[in-house]
GROMACS .gro file of C-alpha atoms in nm:
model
  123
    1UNK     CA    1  -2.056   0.250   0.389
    2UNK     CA    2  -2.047   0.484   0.101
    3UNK     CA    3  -1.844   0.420  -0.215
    4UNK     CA    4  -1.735   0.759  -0.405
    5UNK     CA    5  -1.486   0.760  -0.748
    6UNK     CA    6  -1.422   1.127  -0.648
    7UNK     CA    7  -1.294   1.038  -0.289
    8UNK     CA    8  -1.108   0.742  -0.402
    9UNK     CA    9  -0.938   0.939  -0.703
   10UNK     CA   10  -0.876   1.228  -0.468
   11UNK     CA   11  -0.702   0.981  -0.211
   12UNK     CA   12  -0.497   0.806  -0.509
   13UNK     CA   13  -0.387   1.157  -0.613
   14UNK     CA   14  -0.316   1.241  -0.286
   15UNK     CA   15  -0.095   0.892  -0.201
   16UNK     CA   16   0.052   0.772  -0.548
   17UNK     CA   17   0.271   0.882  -0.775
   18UNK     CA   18   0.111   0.923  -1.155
   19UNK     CA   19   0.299   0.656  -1.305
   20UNK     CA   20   0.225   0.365  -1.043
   21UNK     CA   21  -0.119   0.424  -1.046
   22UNK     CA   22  -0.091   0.457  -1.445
   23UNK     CA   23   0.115   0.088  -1.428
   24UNK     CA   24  -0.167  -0.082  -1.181
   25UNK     CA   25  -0.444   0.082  -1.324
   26UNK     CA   26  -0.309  -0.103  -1.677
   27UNK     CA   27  -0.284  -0.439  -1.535
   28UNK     CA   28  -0.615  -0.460  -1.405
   29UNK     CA   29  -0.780  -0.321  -1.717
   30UNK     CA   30  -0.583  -0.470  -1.990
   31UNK     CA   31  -0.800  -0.775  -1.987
   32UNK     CA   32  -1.099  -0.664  -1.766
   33UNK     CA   33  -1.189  -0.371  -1.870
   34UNK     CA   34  -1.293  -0.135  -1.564
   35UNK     CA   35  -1.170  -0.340  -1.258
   36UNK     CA   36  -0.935  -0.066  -1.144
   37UNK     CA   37  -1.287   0.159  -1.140
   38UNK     CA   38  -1.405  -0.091  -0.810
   39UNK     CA   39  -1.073  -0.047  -0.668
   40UNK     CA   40  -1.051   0.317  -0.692
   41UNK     CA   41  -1.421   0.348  -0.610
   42UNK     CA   42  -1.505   0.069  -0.330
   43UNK     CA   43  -1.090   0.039  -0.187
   44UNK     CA   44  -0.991   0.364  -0.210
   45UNK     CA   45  -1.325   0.612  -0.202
   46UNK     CA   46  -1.467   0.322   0.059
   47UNK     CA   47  -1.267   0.145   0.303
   48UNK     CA   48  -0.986   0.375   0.283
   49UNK     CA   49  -1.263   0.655   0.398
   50UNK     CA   50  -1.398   0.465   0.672
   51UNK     CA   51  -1.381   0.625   1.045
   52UNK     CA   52  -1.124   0.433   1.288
   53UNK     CA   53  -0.800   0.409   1.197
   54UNK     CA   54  -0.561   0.678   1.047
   55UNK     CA   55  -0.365   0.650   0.735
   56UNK     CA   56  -0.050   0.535   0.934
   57UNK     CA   57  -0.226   0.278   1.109
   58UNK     CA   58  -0.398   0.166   0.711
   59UNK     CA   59  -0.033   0.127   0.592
   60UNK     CA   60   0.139  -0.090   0.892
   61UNK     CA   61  -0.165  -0.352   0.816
   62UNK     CA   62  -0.119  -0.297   0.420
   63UNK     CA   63   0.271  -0.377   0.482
   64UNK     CA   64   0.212  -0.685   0.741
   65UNK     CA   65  -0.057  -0.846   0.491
   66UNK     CA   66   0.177  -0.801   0.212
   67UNK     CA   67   0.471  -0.909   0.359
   68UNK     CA   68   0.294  -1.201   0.517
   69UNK     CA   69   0.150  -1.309   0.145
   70UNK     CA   70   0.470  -1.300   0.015
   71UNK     CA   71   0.471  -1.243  -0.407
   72UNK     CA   72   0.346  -0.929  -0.351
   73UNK     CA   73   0.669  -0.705  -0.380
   74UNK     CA   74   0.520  -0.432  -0.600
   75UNK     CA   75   0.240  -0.365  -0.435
   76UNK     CA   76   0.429  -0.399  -0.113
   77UNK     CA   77   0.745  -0.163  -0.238
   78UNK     CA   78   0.424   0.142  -0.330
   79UNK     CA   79   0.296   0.070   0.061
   80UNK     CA   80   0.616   0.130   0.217
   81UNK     CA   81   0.674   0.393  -0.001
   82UNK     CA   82   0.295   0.575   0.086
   83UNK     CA   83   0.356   0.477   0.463
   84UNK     CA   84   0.703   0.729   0.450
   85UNK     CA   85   0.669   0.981   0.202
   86UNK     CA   86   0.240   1.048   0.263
   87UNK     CA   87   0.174   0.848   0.612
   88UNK     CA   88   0.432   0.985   0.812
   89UNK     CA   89   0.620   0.669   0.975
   90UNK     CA   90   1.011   0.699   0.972
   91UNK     CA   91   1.206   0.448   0.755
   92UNK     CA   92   1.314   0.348   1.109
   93UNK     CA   93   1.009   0.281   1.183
   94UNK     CA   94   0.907   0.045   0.903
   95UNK     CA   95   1.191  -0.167   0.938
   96UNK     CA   96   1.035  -0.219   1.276
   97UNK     CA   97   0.713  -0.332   1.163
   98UNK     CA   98   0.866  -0.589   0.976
   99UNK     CA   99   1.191  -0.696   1.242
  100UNK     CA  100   0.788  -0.738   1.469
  101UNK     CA  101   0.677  -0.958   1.220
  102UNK     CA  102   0.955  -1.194   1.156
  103UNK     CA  103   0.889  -1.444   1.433
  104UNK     CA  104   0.534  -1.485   1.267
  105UNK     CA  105   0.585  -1.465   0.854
  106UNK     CA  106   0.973  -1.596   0.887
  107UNK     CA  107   1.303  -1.480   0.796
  108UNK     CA  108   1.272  -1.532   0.422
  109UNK     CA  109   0.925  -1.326   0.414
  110UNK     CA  110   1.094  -1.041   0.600
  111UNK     CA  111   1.395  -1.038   0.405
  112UNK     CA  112   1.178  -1.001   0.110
  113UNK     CA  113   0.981  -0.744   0.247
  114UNK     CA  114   1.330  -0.543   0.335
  115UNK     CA  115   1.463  -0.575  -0.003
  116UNK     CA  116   1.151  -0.380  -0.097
  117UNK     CA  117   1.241  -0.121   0.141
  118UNK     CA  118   1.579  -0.116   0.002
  119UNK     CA  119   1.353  -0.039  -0.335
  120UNK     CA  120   1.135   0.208  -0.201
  121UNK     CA  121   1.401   0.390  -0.044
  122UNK     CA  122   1.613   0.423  -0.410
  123UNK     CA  123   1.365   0.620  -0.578
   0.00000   0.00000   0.00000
């Protein structure tokens, strides 16, 4: 698998919005200098780059590992948000995804995960 900074910051221009990947970008580095390079490079100019599965299909698993983890509502709220506005999937059909996933992360997991639709959805 190849890893390329130009592909992965061409994919984060492509998918984020300036200031979230300026607040992410900030968390990792403030006390590791560099860790949001490997992301960038080996996440997003690497996996996200790999043959087999389309954007869409990248941002339903993103959501469903998310929402399964649970504490992850930020990065979860910028998923949703790249799976409607870049991904193409309906707001309809997020909802979905998690209503699917309730009988196997639970009814407090899935209400979290549609109170960060409810986020998403406000900006």
């Amino acid at each position: 698998m190849e890893l390329s900074m130009d592909k992965g910051n061409q994919f984060v221009e492509e998918t984020q919005s300036p200031e979230g990947t300026a607040a992410w970008k900030q968390q990792l580095d403030q006390y590791a200098p560099g860790a949001s390079d490997w992301v960038v490079g080996a996440v997003f100019g690497g996996t996200y780059q790999r043959e087999g599965l389309e954007l869409r299909d990248r941002q339903m698993l993103n959501m469903a590992a998310l929402a399964a983890m649970g504490g992850t509502e930020p990065q979860l709220t910028g998923h949703i948000k790249t799976a409607v506005d870049v991904a193409g999937m309906t707001k309809e059909e997020v909802a979905e995804c998690f209503v699917h996933l309730m009988p196997y992360i639970g009814v407090p997991k899935t209400l979290a995960a549609m109170r960060c639709m409810q986020t998403a959805f406000e900006d």
